[in-house]
Backbone as JSON Lines, residues from 0, in Angstrom:
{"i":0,"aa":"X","n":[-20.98,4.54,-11.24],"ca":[-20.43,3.18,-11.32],"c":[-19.3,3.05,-10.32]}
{"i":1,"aa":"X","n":[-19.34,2.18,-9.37],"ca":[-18.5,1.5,-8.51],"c":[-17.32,0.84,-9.07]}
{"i":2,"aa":"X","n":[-16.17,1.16,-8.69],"ca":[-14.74,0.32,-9.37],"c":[-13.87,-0.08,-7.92]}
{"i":3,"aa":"X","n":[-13.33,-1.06,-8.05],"ca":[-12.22,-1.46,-7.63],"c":[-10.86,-1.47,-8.15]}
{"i":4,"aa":"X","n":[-10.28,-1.55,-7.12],"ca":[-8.78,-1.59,-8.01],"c":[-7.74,-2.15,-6.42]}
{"i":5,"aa":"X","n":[-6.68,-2.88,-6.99],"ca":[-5.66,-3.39,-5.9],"c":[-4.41,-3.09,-6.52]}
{"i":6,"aa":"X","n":[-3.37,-2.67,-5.75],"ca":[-2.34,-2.63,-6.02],"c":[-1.08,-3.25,-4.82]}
{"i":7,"aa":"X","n":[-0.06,-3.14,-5.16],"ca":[0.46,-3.96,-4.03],"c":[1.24,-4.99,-4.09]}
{"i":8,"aa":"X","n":[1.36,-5.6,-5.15],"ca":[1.7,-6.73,-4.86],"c":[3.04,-6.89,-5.32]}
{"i":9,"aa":"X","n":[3.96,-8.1,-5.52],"ca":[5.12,-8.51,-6.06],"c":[6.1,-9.7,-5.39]}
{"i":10,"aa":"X","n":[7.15,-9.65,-5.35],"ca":[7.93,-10.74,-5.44],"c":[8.6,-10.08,-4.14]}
{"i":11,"aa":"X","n":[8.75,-11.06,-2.78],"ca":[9.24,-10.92,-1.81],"c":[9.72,-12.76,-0.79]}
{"i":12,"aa":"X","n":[10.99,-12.45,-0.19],"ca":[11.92,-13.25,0.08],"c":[11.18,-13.57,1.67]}
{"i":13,"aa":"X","n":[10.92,-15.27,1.64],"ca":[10.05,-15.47,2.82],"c":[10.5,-14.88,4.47]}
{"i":14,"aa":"X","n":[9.93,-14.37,4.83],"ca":[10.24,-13.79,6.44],"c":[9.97,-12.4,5.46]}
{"i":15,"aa":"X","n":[9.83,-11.87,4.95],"ca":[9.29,-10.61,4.39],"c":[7.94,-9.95,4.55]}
{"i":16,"aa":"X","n":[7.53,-8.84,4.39],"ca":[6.56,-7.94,3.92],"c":[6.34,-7.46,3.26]}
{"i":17,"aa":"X","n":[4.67,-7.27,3.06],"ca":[4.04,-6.83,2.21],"c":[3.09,-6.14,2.2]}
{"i":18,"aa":"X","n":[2.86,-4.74,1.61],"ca":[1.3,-4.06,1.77],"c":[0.34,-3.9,0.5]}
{"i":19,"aa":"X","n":[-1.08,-4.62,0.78],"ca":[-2.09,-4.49,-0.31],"c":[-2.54,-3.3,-0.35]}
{"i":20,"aa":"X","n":[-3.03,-2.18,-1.62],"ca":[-3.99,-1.52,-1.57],"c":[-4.87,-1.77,-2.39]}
{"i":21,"aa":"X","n":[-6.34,-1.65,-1.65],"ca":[-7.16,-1.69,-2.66],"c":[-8.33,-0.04,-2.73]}
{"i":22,"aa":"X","n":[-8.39,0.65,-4.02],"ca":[-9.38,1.82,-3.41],"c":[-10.72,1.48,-4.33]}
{"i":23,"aa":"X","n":[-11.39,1.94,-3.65],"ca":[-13.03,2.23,-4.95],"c":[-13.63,3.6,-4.73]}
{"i":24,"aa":"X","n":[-13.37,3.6,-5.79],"ca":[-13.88,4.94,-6.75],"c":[-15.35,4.8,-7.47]}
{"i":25,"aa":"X","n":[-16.48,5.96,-7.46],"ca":[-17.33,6.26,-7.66],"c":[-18.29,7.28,-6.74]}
{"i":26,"aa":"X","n":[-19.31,7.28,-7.17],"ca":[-20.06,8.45,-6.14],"c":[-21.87,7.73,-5.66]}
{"i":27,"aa":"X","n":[-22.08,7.94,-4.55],"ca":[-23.18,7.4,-3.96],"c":[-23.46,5.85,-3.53]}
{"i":28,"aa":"X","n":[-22.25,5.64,-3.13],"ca":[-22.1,4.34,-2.51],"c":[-21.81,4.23,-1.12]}
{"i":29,"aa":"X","n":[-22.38,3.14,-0.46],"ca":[-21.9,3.01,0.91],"c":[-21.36,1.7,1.17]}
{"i":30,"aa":"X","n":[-20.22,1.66,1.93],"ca":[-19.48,0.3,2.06],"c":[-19.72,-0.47,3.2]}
{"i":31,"aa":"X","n":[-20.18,-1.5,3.1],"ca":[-20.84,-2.73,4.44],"c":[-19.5,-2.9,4.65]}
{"i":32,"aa":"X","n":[-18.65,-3.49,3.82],"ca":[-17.54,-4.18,3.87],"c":[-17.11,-4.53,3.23]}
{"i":33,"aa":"X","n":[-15.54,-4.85,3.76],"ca":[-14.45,-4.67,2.13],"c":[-13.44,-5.95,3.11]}
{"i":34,"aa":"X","n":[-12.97,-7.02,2.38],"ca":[-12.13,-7.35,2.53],"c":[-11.06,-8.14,1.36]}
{"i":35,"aa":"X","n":[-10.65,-9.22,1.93],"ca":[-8.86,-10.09,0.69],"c":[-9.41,-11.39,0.8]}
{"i":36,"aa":"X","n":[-9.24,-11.75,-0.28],"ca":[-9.34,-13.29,-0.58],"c":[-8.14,-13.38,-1.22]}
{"i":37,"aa":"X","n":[-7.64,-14.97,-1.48],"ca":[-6.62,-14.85,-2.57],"c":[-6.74,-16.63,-2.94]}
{"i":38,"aa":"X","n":[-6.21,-16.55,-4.17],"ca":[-6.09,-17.94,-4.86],"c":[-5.1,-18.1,-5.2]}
{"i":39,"aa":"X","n":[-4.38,-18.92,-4.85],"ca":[-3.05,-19.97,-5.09],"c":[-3.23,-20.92,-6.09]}
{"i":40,"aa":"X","n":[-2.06,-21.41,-7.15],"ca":[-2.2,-22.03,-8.42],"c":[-2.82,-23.14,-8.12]}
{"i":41,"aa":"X","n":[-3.89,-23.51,-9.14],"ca":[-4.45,-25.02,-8.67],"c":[-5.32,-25.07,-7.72]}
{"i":42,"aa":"X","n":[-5.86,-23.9,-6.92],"ca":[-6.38,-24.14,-5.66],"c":[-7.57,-22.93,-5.9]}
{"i":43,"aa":"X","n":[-8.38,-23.4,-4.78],"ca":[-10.21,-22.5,-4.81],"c":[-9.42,-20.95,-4.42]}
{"i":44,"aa":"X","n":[-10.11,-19.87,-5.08],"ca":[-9.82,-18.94,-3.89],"c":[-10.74,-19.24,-2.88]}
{"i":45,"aa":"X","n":[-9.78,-18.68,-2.02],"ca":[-10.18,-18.42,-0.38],"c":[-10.06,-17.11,0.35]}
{"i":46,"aa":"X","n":[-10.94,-17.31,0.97],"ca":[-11.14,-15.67,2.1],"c":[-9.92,-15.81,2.89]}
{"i":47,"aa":"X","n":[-9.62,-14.24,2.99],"ca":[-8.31,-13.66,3.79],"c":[-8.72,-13.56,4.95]}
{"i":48,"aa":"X","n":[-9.31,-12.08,5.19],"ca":[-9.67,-10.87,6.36],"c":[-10.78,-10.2,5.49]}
{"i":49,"aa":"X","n":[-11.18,-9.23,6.44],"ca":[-12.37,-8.97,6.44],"c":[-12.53,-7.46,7.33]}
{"i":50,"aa":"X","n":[-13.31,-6.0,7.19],"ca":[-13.0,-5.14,7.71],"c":[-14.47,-4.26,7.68]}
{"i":51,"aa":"X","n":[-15.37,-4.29,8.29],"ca":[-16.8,-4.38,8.34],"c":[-17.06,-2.46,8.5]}
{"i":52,"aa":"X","n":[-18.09,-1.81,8.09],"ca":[-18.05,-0.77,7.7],"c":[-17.88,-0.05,9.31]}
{"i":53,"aa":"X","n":[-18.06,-0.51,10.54],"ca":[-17.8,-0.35,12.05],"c":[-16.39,-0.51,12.34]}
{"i":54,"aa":"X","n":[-15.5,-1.51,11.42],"ca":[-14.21,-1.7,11.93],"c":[-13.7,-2.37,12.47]}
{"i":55,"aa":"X","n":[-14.83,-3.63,12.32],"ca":[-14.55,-4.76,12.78],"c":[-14.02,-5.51,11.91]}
{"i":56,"aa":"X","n":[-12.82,-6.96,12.57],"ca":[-11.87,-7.58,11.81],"c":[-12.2,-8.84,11.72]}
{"i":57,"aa":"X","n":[-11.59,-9.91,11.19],"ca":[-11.8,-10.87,10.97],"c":[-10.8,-11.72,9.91]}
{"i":58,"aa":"X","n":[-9.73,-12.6,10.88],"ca":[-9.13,-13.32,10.04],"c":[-9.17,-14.68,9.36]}
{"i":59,"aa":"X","n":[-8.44,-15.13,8.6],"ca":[-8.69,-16.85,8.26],"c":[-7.8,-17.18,9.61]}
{"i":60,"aa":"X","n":[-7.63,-18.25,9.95],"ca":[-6.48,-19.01,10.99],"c":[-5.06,-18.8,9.91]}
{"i":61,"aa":"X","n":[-4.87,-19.09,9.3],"ca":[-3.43,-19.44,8.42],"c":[-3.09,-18.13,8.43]}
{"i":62,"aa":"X","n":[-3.7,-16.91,8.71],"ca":[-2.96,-15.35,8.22],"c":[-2.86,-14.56,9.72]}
{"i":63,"aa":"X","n":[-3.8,-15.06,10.69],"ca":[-3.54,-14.39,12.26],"c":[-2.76,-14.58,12.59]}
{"i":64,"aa":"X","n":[-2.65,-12.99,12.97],"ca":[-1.15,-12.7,13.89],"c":[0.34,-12.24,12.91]}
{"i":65,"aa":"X","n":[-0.13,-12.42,11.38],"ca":[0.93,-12.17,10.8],"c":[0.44,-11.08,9.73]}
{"i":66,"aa":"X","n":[-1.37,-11.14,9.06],"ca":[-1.64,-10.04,8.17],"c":[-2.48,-9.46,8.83]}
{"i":67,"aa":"X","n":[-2.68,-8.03,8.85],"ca":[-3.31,-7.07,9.26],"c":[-4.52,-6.33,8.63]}
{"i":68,"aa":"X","n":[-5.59,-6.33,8.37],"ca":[-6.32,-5.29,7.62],"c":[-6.97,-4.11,8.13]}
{"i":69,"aa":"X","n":[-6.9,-2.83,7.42],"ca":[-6.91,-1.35,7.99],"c":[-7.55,-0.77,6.53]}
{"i":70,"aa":"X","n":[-8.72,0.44,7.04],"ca":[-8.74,0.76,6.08],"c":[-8.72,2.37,6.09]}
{"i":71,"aa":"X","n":[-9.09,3.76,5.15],"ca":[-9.27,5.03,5.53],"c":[-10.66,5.04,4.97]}
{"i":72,"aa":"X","n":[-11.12,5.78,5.71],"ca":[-12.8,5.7,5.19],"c":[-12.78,6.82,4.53]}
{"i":73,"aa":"X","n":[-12.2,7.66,4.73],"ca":[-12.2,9.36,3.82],"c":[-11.81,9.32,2.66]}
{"i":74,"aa":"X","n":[-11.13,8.15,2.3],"ca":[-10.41,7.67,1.22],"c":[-11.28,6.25,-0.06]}
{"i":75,"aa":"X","n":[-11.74,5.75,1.2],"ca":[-12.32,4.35,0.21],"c":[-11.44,3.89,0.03]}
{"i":76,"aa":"X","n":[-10.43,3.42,0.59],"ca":[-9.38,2.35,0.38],"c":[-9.16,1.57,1.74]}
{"i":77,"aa":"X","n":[-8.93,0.6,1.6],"ca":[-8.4,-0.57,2.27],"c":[-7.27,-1.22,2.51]}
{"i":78,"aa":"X","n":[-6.79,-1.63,3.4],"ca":[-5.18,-2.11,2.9],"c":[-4.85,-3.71,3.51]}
{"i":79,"aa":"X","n":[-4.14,-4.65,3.37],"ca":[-3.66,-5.19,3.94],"c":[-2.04,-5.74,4.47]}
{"i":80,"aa":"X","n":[-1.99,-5.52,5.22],"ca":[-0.35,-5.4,6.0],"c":[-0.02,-6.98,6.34]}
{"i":81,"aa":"X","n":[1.0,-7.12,5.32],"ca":[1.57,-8.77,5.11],"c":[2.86,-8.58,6.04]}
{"i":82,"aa":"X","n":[3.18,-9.48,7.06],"ca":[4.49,-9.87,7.3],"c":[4.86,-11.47,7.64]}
{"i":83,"aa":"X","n":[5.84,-11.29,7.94],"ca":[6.12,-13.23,8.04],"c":[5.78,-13.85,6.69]}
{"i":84,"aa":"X","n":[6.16,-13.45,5.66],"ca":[5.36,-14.35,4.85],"c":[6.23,-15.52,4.21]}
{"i":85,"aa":"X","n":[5.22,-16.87,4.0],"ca":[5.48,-17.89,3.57],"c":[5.65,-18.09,2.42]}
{"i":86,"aa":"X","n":[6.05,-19.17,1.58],"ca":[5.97,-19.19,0.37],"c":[4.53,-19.95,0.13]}
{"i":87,"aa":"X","n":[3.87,-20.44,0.91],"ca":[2.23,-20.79,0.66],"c":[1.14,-19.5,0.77]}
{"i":88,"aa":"X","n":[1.78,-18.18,1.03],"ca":[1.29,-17.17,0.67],"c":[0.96,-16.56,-0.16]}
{"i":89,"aa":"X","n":[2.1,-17.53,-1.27],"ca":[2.25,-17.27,-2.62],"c":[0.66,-17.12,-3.55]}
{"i":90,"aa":"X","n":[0.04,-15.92,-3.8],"ca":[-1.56,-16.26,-4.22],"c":[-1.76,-14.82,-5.08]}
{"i":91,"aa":"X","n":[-2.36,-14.88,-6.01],"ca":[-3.56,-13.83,-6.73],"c":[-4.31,-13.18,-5.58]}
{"i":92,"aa":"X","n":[-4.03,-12.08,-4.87],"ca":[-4.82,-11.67,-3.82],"c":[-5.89,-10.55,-4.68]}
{"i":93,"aa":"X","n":[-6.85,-10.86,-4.24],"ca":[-8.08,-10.22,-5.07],"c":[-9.04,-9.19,-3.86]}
{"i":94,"aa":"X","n":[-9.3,-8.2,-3.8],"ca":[-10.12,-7.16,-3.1],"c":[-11.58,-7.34,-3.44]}
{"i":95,"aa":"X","n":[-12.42,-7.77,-2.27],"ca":[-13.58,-7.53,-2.0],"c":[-14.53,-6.6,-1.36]}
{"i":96,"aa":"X","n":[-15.56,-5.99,-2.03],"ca":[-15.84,-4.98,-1.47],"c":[-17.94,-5.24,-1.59]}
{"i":97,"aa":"X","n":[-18.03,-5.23,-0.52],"ca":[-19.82,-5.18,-0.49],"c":[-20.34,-3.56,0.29]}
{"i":98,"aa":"X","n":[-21.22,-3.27,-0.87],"ca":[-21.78,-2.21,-0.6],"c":[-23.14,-1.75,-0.99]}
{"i":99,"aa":"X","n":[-24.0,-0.58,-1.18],"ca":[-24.81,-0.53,-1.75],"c":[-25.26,0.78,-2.37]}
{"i":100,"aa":"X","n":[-25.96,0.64,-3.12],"ca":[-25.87,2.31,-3.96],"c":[-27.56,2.11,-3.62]}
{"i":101,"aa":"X","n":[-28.58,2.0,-4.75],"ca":[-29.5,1.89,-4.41],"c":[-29.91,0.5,-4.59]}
{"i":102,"aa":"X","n":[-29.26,-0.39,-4.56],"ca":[-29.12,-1.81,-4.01],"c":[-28.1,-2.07,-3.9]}
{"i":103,"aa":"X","n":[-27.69,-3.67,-3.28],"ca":[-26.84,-4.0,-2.76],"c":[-25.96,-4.31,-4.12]}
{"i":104,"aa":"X","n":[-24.52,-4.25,-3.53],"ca":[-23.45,-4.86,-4.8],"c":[-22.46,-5.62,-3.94]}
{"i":105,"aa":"X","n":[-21.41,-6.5,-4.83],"ca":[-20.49,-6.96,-4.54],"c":[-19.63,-6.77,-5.32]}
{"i":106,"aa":"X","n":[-18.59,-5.74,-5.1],"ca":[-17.33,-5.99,-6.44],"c":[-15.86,-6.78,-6.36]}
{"i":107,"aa":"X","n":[-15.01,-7.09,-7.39],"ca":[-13.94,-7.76,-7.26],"c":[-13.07,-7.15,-7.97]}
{"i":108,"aa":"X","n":[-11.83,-6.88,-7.22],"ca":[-10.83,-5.92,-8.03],"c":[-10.38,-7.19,-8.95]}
{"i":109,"aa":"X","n":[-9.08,-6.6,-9.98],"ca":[-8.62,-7.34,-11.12],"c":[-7.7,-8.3,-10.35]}
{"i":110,"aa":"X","n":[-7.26,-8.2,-9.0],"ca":[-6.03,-9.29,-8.26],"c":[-4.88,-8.58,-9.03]}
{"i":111,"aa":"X","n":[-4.35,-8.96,-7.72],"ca":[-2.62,-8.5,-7.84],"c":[-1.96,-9.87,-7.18]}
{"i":112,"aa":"X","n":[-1.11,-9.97,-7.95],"ca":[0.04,-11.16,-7.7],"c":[0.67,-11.11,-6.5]}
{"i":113,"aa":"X","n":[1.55,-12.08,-5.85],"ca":[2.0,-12.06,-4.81],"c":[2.87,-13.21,-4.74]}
{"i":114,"aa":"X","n":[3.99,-13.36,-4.99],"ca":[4.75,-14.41,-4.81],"c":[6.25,-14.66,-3.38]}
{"i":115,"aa":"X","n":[6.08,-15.49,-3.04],"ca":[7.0,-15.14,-1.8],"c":[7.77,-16.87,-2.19]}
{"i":116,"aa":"X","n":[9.73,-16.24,-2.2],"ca":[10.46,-17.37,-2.73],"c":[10.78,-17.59,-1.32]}
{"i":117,"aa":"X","n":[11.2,-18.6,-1.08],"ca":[12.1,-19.84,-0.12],"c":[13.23,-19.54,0.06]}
């Protein structure tokens, strides 16, 4: 069984930083790709970044140039590297991970909070 998990998150003063982790744990899985979405109160979640099992990236416009995603493959974890942050950053950032064991899966960690004050 495939798990997710994120950690990372908390309460930071805008022009600040922040680092996500997310790892998955289990055995006989392979990862297409793992990336961050996050949902803000009242609002859809939305896709972050994106980190493709080659290493390829992919940001939203609102987070380029300021969040970073990296991951360790020896590890199964992922990370994302917050700076500059806004208080519209403020979101439930949730870890996505597509992979496949002997079919395809999609999992969603539990979200970690993220609040950034003014």
């Amino acid at each position: 069984q495939v798990q997710v998990v994120e950690s990372g998150g908390g309460l930071v003063q805008a022009g600040g930083s922040l680092r996500l982790s997310c790892a998955v744990s289990g055995t006989g899985f392979f990862i297409n790709a793992m990336g961050w979405y996050r949902q803000a109160p009242g609002k859809q979640r939305e896709w972050v970044a994106v980190i493709t099992h080659d290493g390829n990236t992919n940001y939203a416009a609102s987070v380029k140039e300021r969040f970073s995603i990296s991951r360790d493959t020896a590890k199964n974890m992922v990370y994302l590297q917050m700076t500059s942050l806004k208080p519209e950053d403020t979101a439930v950032y949730y870890c996505n991970v597509q992979g496949t064991t002997t079919k395809r899966f999609e999992l969603w960690g539990q979200g970690t909070l993220v609040t950034v004050s003014s």
